[in-house]
PDB file of C-alpha atoms in Angstrom:
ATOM      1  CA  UNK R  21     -20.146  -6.962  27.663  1.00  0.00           C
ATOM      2  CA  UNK R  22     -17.818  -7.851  24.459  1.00  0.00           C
ATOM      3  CA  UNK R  23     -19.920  -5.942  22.154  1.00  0.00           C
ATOM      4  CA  UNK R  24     -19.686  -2.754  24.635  1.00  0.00           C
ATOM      5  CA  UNK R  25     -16.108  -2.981  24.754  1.00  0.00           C
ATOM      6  CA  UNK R  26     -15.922  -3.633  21.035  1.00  0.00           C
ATOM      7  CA  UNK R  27     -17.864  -0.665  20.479  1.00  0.00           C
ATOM      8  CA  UNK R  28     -15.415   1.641  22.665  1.00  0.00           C
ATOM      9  CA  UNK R  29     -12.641   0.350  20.729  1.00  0.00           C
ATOM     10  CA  UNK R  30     -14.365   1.149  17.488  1.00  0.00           C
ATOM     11  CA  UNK R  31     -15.226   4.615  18.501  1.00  0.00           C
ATOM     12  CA  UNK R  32     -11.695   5.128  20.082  1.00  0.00           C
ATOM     13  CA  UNK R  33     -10.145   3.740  16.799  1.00  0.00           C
ATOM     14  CA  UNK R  34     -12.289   5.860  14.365  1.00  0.00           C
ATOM     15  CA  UNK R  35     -11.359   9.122  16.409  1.00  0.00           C
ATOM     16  CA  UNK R  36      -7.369   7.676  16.017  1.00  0.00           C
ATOM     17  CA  UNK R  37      -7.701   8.055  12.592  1.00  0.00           C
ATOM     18  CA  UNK R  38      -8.847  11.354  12.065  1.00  0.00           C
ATOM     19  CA  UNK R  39      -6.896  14.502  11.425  1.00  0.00           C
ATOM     20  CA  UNK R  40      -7.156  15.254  15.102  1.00  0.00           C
ATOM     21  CA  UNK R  41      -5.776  11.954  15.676  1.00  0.00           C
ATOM     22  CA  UNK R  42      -2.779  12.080  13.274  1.00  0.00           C
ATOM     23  CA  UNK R  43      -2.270  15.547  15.025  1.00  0.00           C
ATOM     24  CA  UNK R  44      -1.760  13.946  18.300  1.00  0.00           C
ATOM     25  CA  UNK R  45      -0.006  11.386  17.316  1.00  0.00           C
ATOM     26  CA  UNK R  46       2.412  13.240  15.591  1.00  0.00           C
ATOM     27  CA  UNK R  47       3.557  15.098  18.518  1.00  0.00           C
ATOM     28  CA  UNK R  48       5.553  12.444  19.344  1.00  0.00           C
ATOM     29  CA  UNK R  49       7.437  11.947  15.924  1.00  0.00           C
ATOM     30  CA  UNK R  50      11.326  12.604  15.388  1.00  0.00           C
ATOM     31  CA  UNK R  51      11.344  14.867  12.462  1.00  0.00           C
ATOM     32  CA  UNK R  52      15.070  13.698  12.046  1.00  0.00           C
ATOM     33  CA  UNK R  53      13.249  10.197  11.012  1.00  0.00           C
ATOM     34  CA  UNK R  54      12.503  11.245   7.229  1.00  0.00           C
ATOM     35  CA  UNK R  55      14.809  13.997   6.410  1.00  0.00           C
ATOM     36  CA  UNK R  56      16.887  11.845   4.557  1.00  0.00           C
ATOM     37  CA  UNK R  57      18.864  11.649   1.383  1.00  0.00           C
ATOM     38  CA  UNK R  58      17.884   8.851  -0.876  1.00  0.00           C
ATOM     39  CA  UNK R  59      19.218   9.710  -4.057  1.00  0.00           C
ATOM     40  CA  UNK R  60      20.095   6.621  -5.650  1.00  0.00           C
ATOM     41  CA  UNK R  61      17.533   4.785  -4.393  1.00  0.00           C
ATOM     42  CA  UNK R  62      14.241   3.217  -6.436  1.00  0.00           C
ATOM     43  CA  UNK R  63      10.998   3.440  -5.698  1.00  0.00           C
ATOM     44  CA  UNK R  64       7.562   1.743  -7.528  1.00  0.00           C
ATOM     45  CA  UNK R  65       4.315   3.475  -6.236  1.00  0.00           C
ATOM     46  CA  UNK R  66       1.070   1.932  -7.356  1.00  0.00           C
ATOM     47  CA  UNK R  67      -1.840   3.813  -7.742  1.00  0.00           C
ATOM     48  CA  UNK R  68       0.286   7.022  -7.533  1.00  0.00           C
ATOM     49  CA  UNK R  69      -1.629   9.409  -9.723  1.00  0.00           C
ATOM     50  CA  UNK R  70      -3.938  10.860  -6.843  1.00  0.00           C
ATOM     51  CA  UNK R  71      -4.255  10.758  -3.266  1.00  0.00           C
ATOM     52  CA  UNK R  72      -2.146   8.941  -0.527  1.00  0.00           C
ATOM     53  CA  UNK R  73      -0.242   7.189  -3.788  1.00  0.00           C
ATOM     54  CA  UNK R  74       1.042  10.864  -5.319  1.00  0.00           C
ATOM     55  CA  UNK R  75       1.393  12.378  -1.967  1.00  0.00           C
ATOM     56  CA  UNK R  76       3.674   9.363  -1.136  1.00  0.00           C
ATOM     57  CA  UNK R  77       5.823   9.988  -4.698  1.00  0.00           C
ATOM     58  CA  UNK R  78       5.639  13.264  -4.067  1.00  0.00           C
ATOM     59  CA  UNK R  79       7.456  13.271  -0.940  1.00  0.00           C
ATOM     60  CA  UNK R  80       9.984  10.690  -1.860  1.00  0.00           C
ATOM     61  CA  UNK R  81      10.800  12.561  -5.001  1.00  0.00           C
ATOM     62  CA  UNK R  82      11.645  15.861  -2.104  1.00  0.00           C
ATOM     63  CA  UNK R  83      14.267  13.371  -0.928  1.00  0.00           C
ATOM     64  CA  UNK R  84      15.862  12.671  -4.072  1.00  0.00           C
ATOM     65  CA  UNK R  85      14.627   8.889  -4.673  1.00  0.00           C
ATOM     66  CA  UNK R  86      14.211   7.539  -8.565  1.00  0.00           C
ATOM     67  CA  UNK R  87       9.906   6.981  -8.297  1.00  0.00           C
ATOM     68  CA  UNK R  88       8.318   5.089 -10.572  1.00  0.00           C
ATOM     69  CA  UNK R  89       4.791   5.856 -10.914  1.00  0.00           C
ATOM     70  CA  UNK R  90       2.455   2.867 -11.675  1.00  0.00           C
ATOM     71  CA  UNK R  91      -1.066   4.243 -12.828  1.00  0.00           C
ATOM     72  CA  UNK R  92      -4.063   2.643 -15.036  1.00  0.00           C
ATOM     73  CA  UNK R  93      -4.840   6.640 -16.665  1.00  0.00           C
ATOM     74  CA  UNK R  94      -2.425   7.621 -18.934  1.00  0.00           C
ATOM     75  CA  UNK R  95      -3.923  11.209 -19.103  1.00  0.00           C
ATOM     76  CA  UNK R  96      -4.248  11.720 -15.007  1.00  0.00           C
ATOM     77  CA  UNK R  97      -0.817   9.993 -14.913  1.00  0.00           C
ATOM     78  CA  UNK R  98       0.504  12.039 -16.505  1.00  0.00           C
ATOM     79  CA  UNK R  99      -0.662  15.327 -14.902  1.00  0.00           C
ATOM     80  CA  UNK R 100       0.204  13.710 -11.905  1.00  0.00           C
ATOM     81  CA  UNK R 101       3.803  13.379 -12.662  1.00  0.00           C
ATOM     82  CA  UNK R 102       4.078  17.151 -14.087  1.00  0.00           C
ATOM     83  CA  UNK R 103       3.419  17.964 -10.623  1.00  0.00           C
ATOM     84  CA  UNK R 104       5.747  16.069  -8.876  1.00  0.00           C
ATOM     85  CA  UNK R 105       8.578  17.101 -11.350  1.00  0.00           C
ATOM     86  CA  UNK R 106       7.572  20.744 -10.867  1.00  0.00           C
ATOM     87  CA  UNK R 107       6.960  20.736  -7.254  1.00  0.00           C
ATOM     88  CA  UNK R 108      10.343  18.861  -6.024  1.00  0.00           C
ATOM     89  CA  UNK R 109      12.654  19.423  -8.861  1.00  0.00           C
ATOM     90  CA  UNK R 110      13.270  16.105  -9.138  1.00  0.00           C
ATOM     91  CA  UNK R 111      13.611  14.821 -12.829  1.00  0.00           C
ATOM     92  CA  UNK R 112      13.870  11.015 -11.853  1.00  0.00           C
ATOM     93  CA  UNK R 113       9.992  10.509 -11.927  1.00  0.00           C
ATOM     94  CA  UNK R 114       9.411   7.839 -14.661  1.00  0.00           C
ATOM     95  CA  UNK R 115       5.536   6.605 -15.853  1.00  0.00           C
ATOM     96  CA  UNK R 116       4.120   2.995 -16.251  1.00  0.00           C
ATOM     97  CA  UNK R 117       0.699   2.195 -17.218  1.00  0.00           C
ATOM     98  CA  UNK R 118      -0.788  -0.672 -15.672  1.00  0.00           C
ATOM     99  CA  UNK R 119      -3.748  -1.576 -14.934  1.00  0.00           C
ATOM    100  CA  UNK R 120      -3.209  -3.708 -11.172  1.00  0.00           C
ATOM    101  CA  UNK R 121      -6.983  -5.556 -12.048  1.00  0.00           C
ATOM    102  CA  UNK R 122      -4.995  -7.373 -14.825  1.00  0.00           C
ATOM    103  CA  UNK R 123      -3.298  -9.851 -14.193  1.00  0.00           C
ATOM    104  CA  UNK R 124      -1.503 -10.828 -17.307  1.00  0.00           C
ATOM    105  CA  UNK R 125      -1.296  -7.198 -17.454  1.00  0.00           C
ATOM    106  CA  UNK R 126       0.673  -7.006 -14.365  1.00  0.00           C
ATOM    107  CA  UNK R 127       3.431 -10.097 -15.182  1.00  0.00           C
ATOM    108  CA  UNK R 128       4.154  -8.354 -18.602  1.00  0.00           C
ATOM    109  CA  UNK R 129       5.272  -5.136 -16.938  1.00  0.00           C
ATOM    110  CA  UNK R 130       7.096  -6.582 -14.175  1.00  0.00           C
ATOM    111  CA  UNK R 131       9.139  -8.924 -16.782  1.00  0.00           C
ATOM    112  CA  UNK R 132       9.744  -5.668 -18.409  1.00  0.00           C
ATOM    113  CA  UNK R 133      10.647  -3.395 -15.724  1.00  0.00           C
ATOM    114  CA  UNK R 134      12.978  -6.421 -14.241  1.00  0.00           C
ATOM    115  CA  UNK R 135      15.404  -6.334 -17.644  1.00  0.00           C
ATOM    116  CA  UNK R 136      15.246  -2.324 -17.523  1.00  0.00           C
ATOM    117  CA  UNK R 137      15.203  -0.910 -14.047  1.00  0.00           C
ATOM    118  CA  UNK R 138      16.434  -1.667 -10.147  1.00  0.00           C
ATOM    119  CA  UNK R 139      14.570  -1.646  -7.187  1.00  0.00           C
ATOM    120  CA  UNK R 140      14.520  -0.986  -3.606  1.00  0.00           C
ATOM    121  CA  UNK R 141      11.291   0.115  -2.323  1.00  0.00           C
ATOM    122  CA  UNK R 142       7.412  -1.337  -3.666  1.00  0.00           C
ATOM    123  CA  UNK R 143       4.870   0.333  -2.683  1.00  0.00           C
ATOM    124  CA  UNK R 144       1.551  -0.992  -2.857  1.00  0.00           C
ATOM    125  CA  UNK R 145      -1.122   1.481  -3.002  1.00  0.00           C
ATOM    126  CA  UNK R 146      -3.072   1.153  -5.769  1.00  0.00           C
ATOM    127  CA  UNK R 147      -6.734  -0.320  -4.769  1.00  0.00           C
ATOM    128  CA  UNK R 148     -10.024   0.059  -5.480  1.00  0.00           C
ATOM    129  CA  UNK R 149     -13.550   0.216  -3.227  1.00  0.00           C
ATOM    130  CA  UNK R 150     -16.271  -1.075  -5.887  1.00  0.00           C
ATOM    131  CA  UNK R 151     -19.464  -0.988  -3.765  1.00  0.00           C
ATOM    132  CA  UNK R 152     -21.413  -3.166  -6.552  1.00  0.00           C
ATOM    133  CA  UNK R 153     -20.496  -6.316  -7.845  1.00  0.00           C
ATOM    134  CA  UNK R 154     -18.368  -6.118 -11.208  1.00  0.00           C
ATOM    135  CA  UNK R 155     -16.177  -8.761 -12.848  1.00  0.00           C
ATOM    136  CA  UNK R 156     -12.690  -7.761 -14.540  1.00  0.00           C
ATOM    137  CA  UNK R 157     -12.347  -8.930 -18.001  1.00  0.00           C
ATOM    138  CA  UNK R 158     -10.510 -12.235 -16.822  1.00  0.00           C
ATOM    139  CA  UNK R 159     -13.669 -12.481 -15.002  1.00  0.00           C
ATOM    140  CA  UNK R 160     -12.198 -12.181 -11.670  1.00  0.00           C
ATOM    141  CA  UNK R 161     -14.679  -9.681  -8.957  1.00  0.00           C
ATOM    142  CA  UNK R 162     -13.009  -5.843  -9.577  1.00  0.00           C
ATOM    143  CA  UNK R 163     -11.844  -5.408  -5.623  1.00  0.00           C
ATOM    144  CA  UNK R 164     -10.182  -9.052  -5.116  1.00  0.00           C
ATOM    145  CA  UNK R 165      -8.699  -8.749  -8.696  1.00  0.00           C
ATOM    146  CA  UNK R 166      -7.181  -4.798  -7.908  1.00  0.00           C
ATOM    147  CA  UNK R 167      -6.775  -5.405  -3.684  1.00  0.00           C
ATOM    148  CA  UNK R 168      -5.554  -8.937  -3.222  1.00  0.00           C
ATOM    149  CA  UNK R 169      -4.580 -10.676  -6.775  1.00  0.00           C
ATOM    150  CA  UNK R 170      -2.819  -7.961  -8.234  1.00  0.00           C
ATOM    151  CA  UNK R 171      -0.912  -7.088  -5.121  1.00  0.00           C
ATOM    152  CA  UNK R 172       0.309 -10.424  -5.362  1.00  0.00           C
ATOM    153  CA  UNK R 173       1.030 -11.238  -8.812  1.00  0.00           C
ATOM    154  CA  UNK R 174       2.894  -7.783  -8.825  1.00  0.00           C
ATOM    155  CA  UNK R 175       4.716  -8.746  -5.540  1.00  0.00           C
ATOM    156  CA  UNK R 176       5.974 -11.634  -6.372  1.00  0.00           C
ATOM    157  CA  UNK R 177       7.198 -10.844  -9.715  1.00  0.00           C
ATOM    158  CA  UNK R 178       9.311  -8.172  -8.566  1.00  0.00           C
ATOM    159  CA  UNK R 179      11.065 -10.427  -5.414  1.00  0.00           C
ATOM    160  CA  UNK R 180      13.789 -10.890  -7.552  1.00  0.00           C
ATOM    161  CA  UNK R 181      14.400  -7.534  -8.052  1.00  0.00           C
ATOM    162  CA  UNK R 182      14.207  -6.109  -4.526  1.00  0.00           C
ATOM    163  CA  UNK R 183      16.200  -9.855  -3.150  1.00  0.00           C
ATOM    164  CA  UNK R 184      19.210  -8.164  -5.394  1.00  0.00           C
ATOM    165  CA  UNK R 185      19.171  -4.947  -2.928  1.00  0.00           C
ATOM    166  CA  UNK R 186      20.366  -4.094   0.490  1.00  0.00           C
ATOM    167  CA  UNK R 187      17.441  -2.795   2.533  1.00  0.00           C
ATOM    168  CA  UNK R 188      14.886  -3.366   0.445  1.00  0.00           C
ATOM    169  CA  UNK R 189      11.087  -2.856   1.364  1.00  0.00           C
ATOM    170  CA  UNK R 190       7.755  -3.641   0.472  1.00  0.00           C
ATOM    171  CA  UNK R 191       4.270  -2.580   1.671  1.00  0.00           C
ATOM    172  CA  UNK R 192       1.152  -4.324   1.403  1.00  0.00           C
ATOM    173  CA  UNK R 193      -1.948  -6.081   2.851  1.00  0.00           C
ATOM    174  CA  UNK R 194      -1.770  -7.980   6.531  1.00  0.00           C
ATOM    175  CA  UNK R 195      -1.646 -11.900   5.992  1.00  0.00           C
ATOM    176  CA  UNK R 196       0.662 -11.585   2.585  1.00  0.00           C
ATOM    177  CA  UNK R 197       2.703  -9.235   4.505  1.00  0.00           C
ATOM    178  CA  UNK R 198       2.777 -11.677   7.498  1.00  0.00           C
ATOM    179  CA  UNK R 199       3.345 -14.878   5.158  1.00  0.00           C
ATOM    180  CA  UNK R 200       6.295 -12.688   3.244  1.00  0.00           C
ATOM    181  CA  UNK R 201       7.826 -11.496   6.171  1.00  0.00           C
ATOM    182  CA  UNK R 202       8.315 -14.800   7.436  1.00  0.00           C
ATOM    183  CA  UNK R 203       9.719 -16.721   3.507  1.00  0.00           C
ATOM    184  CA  UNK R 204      11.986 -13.969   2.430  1.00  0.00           C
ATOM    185  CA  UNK R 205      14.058 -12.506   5.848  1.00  0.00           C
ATOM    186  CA  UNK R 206      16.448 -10.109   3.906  1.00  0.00           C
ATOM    187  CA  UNK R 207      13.305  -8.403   2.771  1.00  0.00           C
ATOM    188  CA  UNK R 208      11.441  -5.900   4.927  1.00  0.00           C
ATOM    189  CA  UNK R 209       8.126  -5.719   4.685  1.00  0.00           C
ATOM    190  CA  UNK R 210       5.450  -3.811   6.573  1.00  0.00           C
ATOM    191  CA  UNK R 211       1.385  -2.763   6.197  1.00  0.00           C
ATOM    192  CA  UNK R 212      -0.009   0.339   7.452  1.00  0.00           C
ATOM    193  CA  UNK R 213      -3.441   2.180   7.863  1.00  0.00           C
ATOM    194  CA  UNK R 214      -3.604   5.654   6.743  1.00  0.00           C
ATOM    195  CA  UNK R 215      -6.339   6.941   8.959  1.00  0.00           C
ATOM    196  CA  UNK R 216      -9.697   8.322   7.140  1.00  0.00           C
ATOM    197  CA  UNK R 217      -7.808  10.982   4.547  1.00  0.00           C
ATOM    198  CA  UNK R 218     -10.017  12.903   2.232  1.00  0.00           C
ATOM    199  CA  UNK R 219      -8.761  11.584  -1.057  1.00  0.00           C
ATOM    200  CA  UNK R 220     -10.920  10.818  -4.269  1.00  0.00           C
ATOM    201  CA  UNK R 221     -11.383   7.131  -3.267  1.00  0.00           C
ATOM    202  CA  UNK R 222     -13.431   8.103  -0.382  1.00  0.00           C
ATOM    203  CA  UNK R 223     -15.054  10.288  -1.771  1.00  0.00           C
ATOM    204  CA  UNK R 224     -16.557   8.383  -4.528  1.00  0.00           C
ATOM    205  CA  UNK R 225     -17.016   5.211  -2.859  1.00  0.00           C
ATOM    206  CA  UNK R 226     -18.199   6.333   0.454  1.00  0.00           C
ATOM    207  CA  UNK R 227     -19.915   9.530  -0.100  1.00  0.00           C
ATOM    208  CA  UNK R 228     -22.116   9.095   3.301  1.00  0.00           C
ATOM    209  CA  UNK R 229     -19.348   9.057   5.382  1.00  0.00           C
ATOM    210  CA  UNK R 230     -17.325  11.467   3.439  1.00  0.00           C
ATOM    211  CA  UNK R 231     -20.456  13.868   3.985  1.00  0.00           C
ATOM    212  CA  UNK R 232     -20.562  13.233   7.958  1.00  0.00           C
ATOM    213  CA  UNK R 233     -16.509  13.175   7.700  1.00  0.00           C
ATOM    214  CA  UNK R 234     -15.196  15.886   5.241  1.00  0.00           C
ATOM    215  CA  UNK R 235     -14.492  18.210   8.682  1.00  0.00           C
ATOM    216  CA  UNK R 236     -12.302  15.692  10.260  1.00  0.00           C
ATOM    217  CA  UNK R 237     -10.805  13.409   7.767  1.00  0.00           C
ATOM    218  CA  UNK R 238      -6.730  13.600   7.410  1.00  0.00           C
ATOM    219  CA  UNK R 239      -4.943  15.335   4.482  1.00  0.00           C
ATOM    220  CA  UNK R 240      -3.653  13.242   1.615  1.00  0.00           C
ATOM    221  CA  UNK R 241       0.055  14.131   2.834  1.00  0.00           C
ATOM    222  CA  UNK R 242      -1.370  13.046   6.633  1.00  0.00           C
ATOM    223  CA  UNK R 243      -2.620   9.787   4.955  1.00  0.00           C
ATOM    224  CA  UNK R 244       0.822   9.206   3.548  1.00  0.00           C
ATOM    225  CA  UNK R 245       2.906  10.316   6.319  1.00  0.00           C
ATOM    226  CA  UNK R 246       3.441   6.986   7.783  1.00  0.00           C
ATOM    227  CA  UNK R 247       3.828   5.107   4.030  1.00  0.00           C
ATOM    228  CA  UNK R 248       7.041   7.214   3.562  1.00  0.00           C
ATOM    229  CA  UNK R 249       8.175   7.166   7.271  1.00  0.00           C
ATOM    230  CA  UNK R 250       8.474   2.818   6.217  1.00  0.00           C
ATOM    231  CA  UNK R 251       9.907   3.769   2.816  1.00  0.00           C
ATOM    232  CA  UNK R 252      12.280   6.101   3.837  1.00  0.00           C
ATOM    233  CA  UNK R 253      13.267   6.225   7.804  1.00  0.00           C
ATOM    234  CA  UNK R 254      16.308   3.677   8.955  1.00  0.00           C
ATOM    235  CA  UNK R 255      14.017   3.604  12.410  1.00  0.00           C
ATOM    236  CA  UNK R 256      11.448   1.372  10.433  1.00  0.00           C
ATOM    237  CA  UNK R 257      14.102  -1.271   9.655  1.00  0.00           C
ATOM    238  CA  UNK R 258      15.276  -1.125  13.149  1.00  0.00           C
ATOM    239  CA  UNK R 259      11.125  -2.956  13.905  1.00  0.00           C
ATOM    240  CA  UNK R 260      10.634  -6.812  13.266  1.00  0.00           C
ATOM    241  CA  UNK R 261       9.634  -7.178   9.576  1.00  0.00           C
ATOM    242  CA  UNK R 262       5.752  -8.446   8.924  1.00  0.00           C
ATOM    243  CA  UNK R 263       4.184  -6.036  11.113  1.00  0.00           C
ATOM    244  CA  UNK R 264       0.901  -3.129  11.000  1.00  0.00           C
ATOM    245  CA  UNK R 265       1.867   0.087  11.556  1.00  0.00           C
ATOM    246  CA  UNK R 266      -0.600   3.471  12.144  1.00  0.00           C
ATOM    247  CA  UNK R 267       1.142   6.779  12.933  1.00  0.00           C
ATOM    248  CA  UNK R 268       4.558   5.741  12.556  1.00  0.00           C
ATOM    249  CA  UNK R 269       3.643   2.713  15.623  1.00  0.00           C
ATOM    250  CA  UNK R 270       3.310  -0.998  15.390  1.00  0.00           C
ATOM    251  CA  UNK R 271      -0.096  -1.856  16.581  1.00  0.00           C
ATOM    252  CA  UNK R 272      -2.331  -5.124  16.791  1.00  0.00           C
ATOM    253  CA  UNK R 273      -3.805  -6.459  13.724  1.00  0.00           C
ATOM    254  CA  UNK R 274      -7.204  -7.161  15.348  1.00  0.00           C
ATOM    255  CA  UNK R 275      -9.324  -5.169  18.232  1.00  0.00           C
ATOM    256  CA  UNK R 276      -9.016  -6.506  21.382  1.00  0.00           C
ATOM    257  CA  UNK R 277     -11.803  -9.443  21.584  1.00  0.00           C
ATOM    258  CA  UNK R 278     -12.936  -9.254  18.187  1.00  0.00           C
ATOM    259  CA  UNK R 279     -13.089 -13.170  15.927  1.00  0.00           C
ATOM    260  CA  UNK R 280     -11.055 -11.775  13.005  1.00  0.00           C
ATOM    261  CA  UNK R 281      -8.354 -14.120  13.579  1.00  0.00           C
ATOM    262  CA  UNK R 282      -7.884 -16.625  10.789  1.00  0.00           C
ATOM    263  CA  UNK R 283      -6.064 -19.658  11.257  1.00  0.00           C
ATOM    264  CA  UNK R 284      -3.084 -20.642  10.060  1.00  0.00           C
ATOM    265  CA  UNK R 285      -3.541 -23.396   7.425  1.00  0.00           C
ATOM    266  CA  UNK R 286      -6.177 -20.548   6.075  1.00  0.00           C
ATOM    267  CA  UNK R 287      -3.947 -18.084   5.631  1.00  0.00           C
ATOM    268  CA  UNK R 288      -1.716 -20.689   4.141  1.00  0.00           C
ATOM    269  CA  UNK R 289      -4.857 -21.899   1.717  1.00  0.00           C
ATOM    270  CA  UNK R 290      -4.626 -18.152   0.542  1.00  0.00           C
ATOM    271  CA  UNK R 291      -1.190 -18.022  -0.309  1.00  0.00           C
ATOM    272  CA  UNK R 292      -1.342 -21.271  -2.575  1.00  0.00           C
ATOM    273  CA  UNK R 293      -4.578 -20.096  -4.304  1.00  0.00           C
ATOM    274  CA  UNK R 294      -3.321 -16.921  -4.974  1.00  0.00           C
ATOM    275  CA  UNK R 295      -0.086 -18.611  -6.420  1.00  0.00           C
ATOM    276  CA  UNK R 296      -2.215 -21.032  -8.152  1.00  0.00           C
ATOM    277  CA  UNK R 297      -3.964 -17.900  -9.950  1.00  0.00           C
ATOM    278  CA  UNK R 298      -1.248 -15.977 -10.757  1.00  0.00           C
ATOM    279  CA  UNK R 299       0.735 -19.024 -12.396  1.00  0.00           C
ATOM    280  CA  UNK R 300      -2.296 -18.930 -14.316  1.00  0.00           C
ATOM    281  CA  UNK R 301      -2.023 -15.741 -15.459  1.00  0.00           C
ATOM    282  CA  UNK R 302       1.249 -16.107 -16.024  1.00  0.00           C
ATOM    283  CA  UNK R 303       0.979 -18.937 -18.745  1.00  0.00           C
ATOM    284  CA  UNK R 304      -1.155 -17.103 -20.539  1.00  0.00           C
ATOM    285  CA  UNK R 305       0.541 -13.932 -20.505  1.00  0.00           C
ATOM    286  CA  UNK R 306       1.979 -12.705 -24.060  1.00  0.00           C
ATOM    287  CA  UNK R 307       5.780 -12.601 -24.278  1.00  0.00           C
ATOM    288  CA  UNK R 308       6.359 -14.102 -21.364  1.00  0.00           C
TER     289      UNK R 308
END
């Protein structure tokens, strides 16, 4: 019976993340939450040029926070950041060019933007959903490169910066949120899941379900709501640190009876590869 209960928990969960589940959910939100000030404050979006990543920089730029927009396109970038300025007023919106699949790539900026800026709040966004095979340039395969190396390289490059600030944040994947949580306490850091939101990403890499979908997938700002809700809201510091939110709610990691769990000295085998490979990168990074 495991596989029938799994299978009611992955129907229950896919309806959860639809528009009519963020609309249900959100009846039980305090408004008060996110109508906040935070002028004063800095905040790094990755992957903010389009979908959840611009609606995200576009509604902390509404509150008054510095945003600093971390996008591979300089042209879409760009355009991107128009918008925000014209749309909130808000002239503290400042560009960076990176391309997260590149590693060396990544520690040059973040030396960079360490001597030049401060930091309260990263946000990691930026991702990618490459269906087919394809190898970076450092030869590295294009999702674990963008999803898992570069959130790490770029993490850890900036702890420095964010162990300088009171209430500082970070958002990224589940085990290196989980492992951070736990090494750097003064540091809040949290995941989420943005439901299924109809933004470019799946649409290009999922055009199937995006077909069957299009009716009942979440808005970009939907998809975002709960990304600014951690960046923003005191109530999200008030939670343990190191945990998975959707809708604004903690929730478990794994479905119920499901062998996703990983074991420990795994998820500890991760974190030393992926230090390993950065360090690497590092090395051979110019000027640094």
């Amino acid at each position: 019976m495991s596989w029938y209960r799994n299978a009611v928990w992955f129907v229950k969960g896919l309806r959860e993340y639809t528009r009519s589940g963020y609309e249900s959910a959100s009846k039980h939100f305090n408004p008060a939450d996110v109508e906040v000030n935070v002028a004063g404050r800095s905040f790094l979006v990755t992957g903010a040029n389009s979908g959840i990543g611009k609606a995200t920089a576009k509604e902390i730029a509404r509150r008054g926070g510095t945003v600093h927009l971390v996008c591979r396109s300089k042209e879409r970038a760009e355009v991107a950041k128009g918008e925000i300025v014209t749309e909130t007023g808000n002239p503290n919106i400042f560009l960076h060019i990176v391309d997260i699949s590149n590693p060396k790539e990544i520690w040059k900026f973040a030396e960079k933007f360490k001597n030049e800026h401060k930091l309260n709040v990263l946000i990691n966004n930026a991702g990618c959903m490459v269906n087919n095979r394809e190898l970076t340039e450092d030869g590295l395969e294009k999702n674990f490169a963008t999803n898992t190396l570069g959130t790490y390289i770029l993490t850890t490059a900036l702890l420095p910066l964010l162990e300088k600030e009171a209430d500082a944040r970070v958002r990224q994947q589940v085990v290196l949120t989980e492992q951070w949580a736990k090494a750097h306490r003064n540091i809040h850091f949290s995941v989420m899941h943005p439901g299924w939101a109809d933004t470019p990403a799946v649409r290009s890499s999922m055009p199937d379900f995006y077909q069957k979908m299009k009716n009942n997938l979440r808005t970009e700002a939907q998809g975002a709501d709960t990304v600014v809700w951690l960046a923003v809201s005191t109530e999200a510091t008030k939670l343990p640190s190191g945990l998975f939110f959707q809708d604004r709610q903690p929730v478990p990691t794994h479905l119920p009876l499901a062998s996703t769990h990983s074991p420990s000295e795994d998820e500890e085998k991760l974190m030393e590869m992926l230090e390993e490979f950065s360090q690497k990168f590092k090395s051979t990074s110019p000027g640094t």
